[in-house]
mmCIF file of C-alpha atoms in Angstrom:
data_model
loop_
_atom_site.group_PDB
_atom_site.id
_atom_site.type_symbol
_atom_site.label_atom_id
_atom_site.label_comp_id
_atom_site.label_asym_id
_atom_site.label_seq_id
_atom_site.Cartn_x
_atom_site.Cartn_y
_atom_site.Cartn_z
ATOM 1 C CA MET K 1 104.495 20.429 -100.115
ATOM 2 C CA THR K 2 107.188 22.630 -98.651
ATOM 3 C CA GLN K 3 106.751 26.341 -98.012
ATOM 4 C CA ARG K 4 109.279 27.085 -100.758
ATOM 5 C CA VAL K 5 107.232 25.117 -103.313
ATOM 6 C CA GLU K 6 104.003 26.722 -102.095
ATOM 7 C CA LEU K 7 105.520 30.194 -102.437
ATOM 8 C CA ALA K 8 106.804 29.371 -105.924
ATOM 9 C CA THR K 9 103.331 28.180 -106.919
ATOM 10 C CA VAL K 10 101.720 31.385 -105.652
ATOM 11 C CA ARG K 11 104.298 33.484 -107.512
ATOM 12 C CA ASP K 12 103.688 31.494 -110.712
ATOM 13 C CA ARG K 13 99.914 31.878 -110.373
ATOM 14 C CA LEU K 14 100.313 35.643 -109.965
ATOM 15 C CA ALA K 15 102.655 35.799 -112.955
ATOM 16 C CA LEU K 16 100.204 33.819 -115.105
ATOM 17 C CA ASP K 17 97.345 36.039 -113.987
ATOM 18 C CA GLY K 18 99.407 39.052 -115.057
ATOM 19 C CA LEU K 19 100.170 37.415 -118.419
ATOM 20 C CA ILE K 20 96.468 36.837 -119.130
ATOM 21 C CA THR K 21 95.599 40.390 -118.054
ATOM 22 C CA ASP K 22 98.392 41.750 -120.286
ATOM 23 C CA TYR K 23 96.916 39.726 -123.166
ATOM 24 C CA ALA K 24 93.469 41.301 -122.692
ATOM 25 C CA VAL K 25 94.903 44.819 -122.380
ATOM 26 C CA ALA K 26 97.075 44.399 -125.493
ATOM 27 C CA VAL K 27 94.092 43.262 -127.589
ATOM 28 C CA ASP K 28 91.754 45.926 -126.196
ATOM 29 C CA ASP K 29 94.304 48.718 -126.685
ATOM 30 C CA GLY K 30 95.461 47.460 -130.088
ATOM 31 C CA ASP K 31 99.050 47.212 -128.829
ATOM 32 C CA TRP K 32 100.189 44.554 -131.271
ATOM 33 C CA GLU K 33 103.861 44.868 -130.367
ATOM 34 C CA ALA K 34 102.972 44.064 -126.749
ATOM 35 C CA TYR K 35 100.713 41.231 -127.982
ATOM 36 C CA ARG K 36 103.584 39.632 -129.915
ATOM 37 C CA GLY K 37 105.860 40.058 -126.866
ATOM 38 C CA LEU K 38 103.543 37.912 -124.745
ATOM 39 C CA PHE K 39 104.283 34.844 -126.856
ATOM 40 C CA ALA K 40 107.176 32.413 -126.676
ATOM 41 C CA PRO K 41 109.102 31.819 -129.908
ATOM 42 C CA ARG K 42 106.911 29.769 -132.250
ATOM 43 C CA GLY K 43 103.836 30.703 -130.174
ATOM 44 C CA ARG K 44 100.531 30.353 -131.989
ATOM 45 C CA ALA K 45 96.993 31.682 -131.717
ATOM 46 C CA ASP K 46 93.745 30.208 -133.036
ATOM 47 C CA TYR K 47 90.730 32.482 -133.506
ATOM 48 C CA ARG K 48 88.916 30.286 -136.046
ATOM 49 C CA SER K 49 85.867 29.649 -133.840
ATOM 50 C CA ALA K 50 85.280 33.424 -133.811
ATOM 51 C CA GLY K 51 85.652 33.746 -137.590
ATOM 52 C CA GLY K 52 89.378 34.463 -137.481
ATOM 53 C CA ILE K 53 92.574 32.702 -138.421
ATOM 54 C CA GLU K 54 95.088 30.329 -136.841
ATOM 55 C CA GLY K 55 98.812 30.800 -137.077
ATOM 56 C CA GLU K 56 102.052 32.146 -135.671
ATOM 57 C CA ALA K 57 101.459 34.967 -133.169
ATOM 58 C CA GLY K 58 102.992 37.661 -135.395
ATOM 59 C CA ALA K 59 100.755 36.794 -138.346
ATOM 60 C CA VAL K 60 97.703 36.631 -136.108
ATOM 61 C CA ALA K 61 98.603 40.025 -134.585
ATOM 62 C CA ALA K 62 98.657 41.535 -138.087
ATOM 63 C CA TRP K 63 95.275 39.979 -138.855
ATOM 64 C CA LEU K 64 93.826 41.234 -135.552
ATOM 65 C CA ALA K 65 95.195 44.750 -136.164
ATOM 66 C CA GLU K 66 93.417 44.931 -139.505
ATOM 67 C CA ASN K 67 90.126 43.364 -138.444
ATOM 68 C CA LEU K 68 89.712 44.841 -134.974
ATOM 69 C CA SER K 69 90.273 48.353 -136.324
ATOM 70 C CA LEU K 70 86.542 48.190 -137.183
ATOM 71 C CA PHE K 71 85.878 48.307 -133.428
ATOM 72 C CA PRO K 72 87.533 51.350 -131.825
ATOM 73 C CA MET K 73 86.068 50.354 -128.432
ATOM 74 C CA ARG K 74 86.988 46.901 -127.120
ATOM 75 C CA GLN K 75 86.929 45.627 -123.563
ATOM 76 C CA HIS K 76 87.728 41.999 -122.754
ATOM 77 C CA LEU K 77 86.481 40.750 -119.433
ATOM 78 C CA ILE K 78 88.374 37.534 -118.635
ATOM 79 C CA VAL K 79 87.048 35.610 -115.626
ATOM 80 C CA ASN K 80 86.922 32.160 -113.998
ATOM 81 C CA ARG K 81 90.609 31.474 -114.549
ATOM 82 C CA ARG K 82 91.557 27.870 -113.889
ATOM 83 C CA VAL K 83 95.312 27.242 -113.734
ATOM 84 C CA ARG K 84 96.919 23.824 -114.088
ATOM 85 C CA PHE K 85 100.691 23.390 -113.859
ATOM 86 C CA GLY K 86 102.788 20.655 -115.382
ATOM 87 C CA ILE K 87 103.869 18.502 -112.422
ATOM 88 C CA TRP K 88 106.972 16.349 -112.078
ATOM 89 C CA GLU K 89 107.882 14.767 -108.754
ATOM 90 C CA GLN K 90 105.591 17.096 -106.763
ATOM 91 C CA ASP K 91 107.305 20.248 -107.985
ATOM 92 C CA THR K 92 105.811 23.033 -110.112
ATOM 93 C CA GLY K 93 106.762 22.541 -113.732
ATOM 94 C CA ASP K 94 107.716 24.909 -116.491
ATOM 95 C CA THR K 95 104.408 24.586 -118.341
ATOM 96 C CA ALA K 96 100.920 25.687 -117.435
ATOM 97 C CA GLU K 97 97.442 25.702 -118.896
ATOM 98 C CA VAL K 98 94.938 28.417 -118.097
ATOM 99 C CA GLN K 99 91.291 28.079 -118.984
ATOM 100 C CA ALA K 100 89.299 31.295 -118.719
ATOM 101 C CA ASP K 101 85.872 32.518 -119.769
ATOM 102 C CA TYR K 102 85.454 35.835 -121.533
ATOM 103 C CA VAL K 103 82.854 38.418 -122.470
ATOM 104 C CA ASN K 104 83.933 40.890 -125.106
ATOM 105 C CA PRO K 105 81.806 43.960 -125.844
ATOM 106 C CA MET K 106 82.924 46.016 -128.831
ATOM 107 C CA ALA K 107 81.579 49.134 -130.528
ATOM 108 C CA THR K 108 81.885 50.293 -134.120
ATOM 109 C CA ALA K 109 80.930 53.876 -133.237
ATOM 110 C CA GLY K 110 80.122 55.661 -130.018
ATOM 111 C CA PRO K 111 80.664 54.420 -126.490
ATOM 112 C CA ALA K 112 77.877 51.815 -126.347
ATOM 113 C CA PRO K 113 78.747 48.293 -127.540
ATOM 114 C CA ASP K 114 76.884 47.084 -130.590
ATOM 115 C CA PHE K 115 78.622 43.701 -130.817
ATOM 116 C CA VAL K 116 79.152 41.350 -127.887
ATOM 117 C CA CYS K 117 80.573 37.845 -127.849
ATOM 118 C CA GLY K 118 81.590 35.367 -125.204
ATOM 119 C CA GLY K 119 83.307 32.053 -124.820
ATOM 120 C CA ARG K 120 86.337 30.393 -123.338
ATOM 121 C CA TYR K 121 90.066 30.808 -123.850
ATOM 122 C CA ALA K 122 92.557 27.973 -123.568
ATOM 123 C CA PHE K 123 95.992 29.444 -122.876
ATOM 124 C CA ALA K 124 99.162 27.327 -122.836
ATOM 125 C CA ALA K 125 102.208 28.924 -121.227
ATOM 126 C CA LEU K 126 105.910 28.172 -120.889
ATOM 127 C CA ARG K 127 108.370 29.431 -118.330
ATOM 128 C CA THR K 128 111.178 31.171 -120.229
ATOM 129 C CA ASP K 129 114.248 33.168 -119.229
ATOM 130 C CA ASP K 130 112.022 36.244 -119.649
ATOM 131 C CA GLY K 131 109.224 34.836 -117.462
ATOM 132 C CA TRP K 132 105.999 33.110 -118.438
ATOM 133 C CA ARG K 133 105.090 33.400 -122.132
ATOM 134 C CA LEU K 134 102.190 32.070 -124.175
ATOM 135 C CA SER K 135 102.895 29.074 -126.380
ATOM 136 C CA ALA K 136 99.296 28.844 -127.602
ATOM 137 C CA VAL K 137 95.988 30.673 -127.349
ATOM 138 C CA VAL K 138 92.791 29.032 -128.555
ATOM 139 C CA VAL K 139 89.544 30.999 -128.615
ATOM 140 C CA ARG K 140 86.357 28.980 -128.304
ATOM 141 C CA GLU K 141 83.565 31.420 -129.006
ATOM 142 C CA LYS K 142 80.258 30.144 -127.576
ATOM 143 C CA TRP K 143 77.892 32.964 -128.466
ATOM 144 C CA ARG K 144 77.587 36.394 -130.032
ATOM 145 C CA ARG K 145 75.038 39.166 -130.188
ATOM 146 C CA LEU K 146 75.111 41.192 -133.364
ATOM 147 C CA PRO K 147 73.833 44.753 -133.782
ATOM 148 C CA GLU K 148 70.073 45.090 -134.025
ATOM 149 C CA PRO K 149 68.994 45.803 -137.591
ATOM 150 C CA LYS K 150 67.893 49.369 -138.076
ATOM 151 C CA LYS K 151 64.136 49.614 -138.398
ATOM 152 C CA THR K 152 62.705 51.809 -141.065
ATOM 153 C CA PRO K 153 59.603 53.718 -140.102
ATOM 154 C CA VAL K 154 56.386 52.519 -141.647
ATOM 155 C CA VAL K 155 54.624 55.304 -143.488
ATOM 156 C CA ASN K 156 50.890 54.936 -144.092
#
């Protein structure tokens, strides 16, 4: 691999890392315009494993805006990012896949989370004239912890 290709790969990895971070920040901040801007034309998102919908990014953003408004505090933690580029003749391609684990605490009221879930994202990205953009996001929720039921005092 030449130094030019190695440098291009490092730059692409940094750009993809930024794209995934921008995704988490957009969802956590409820910035649905920014969320839609992260996707390539015809980009799709699939949240069905977490009880959501699958569809074109704009429609999914509208669904997320409505449903995540129940949780004024959200904080995605996206870790263990594994990047794989499309390869053709030993050169970095214009497609990439990023697999990343997540933990997502959310709160309905107050600062302490009362709902936490975790799983794995599968991101597919395309290089566009505007930089790397998401062509697909698939959420694979593995677990969730729901709020503890409120206990009523026992009166004797």
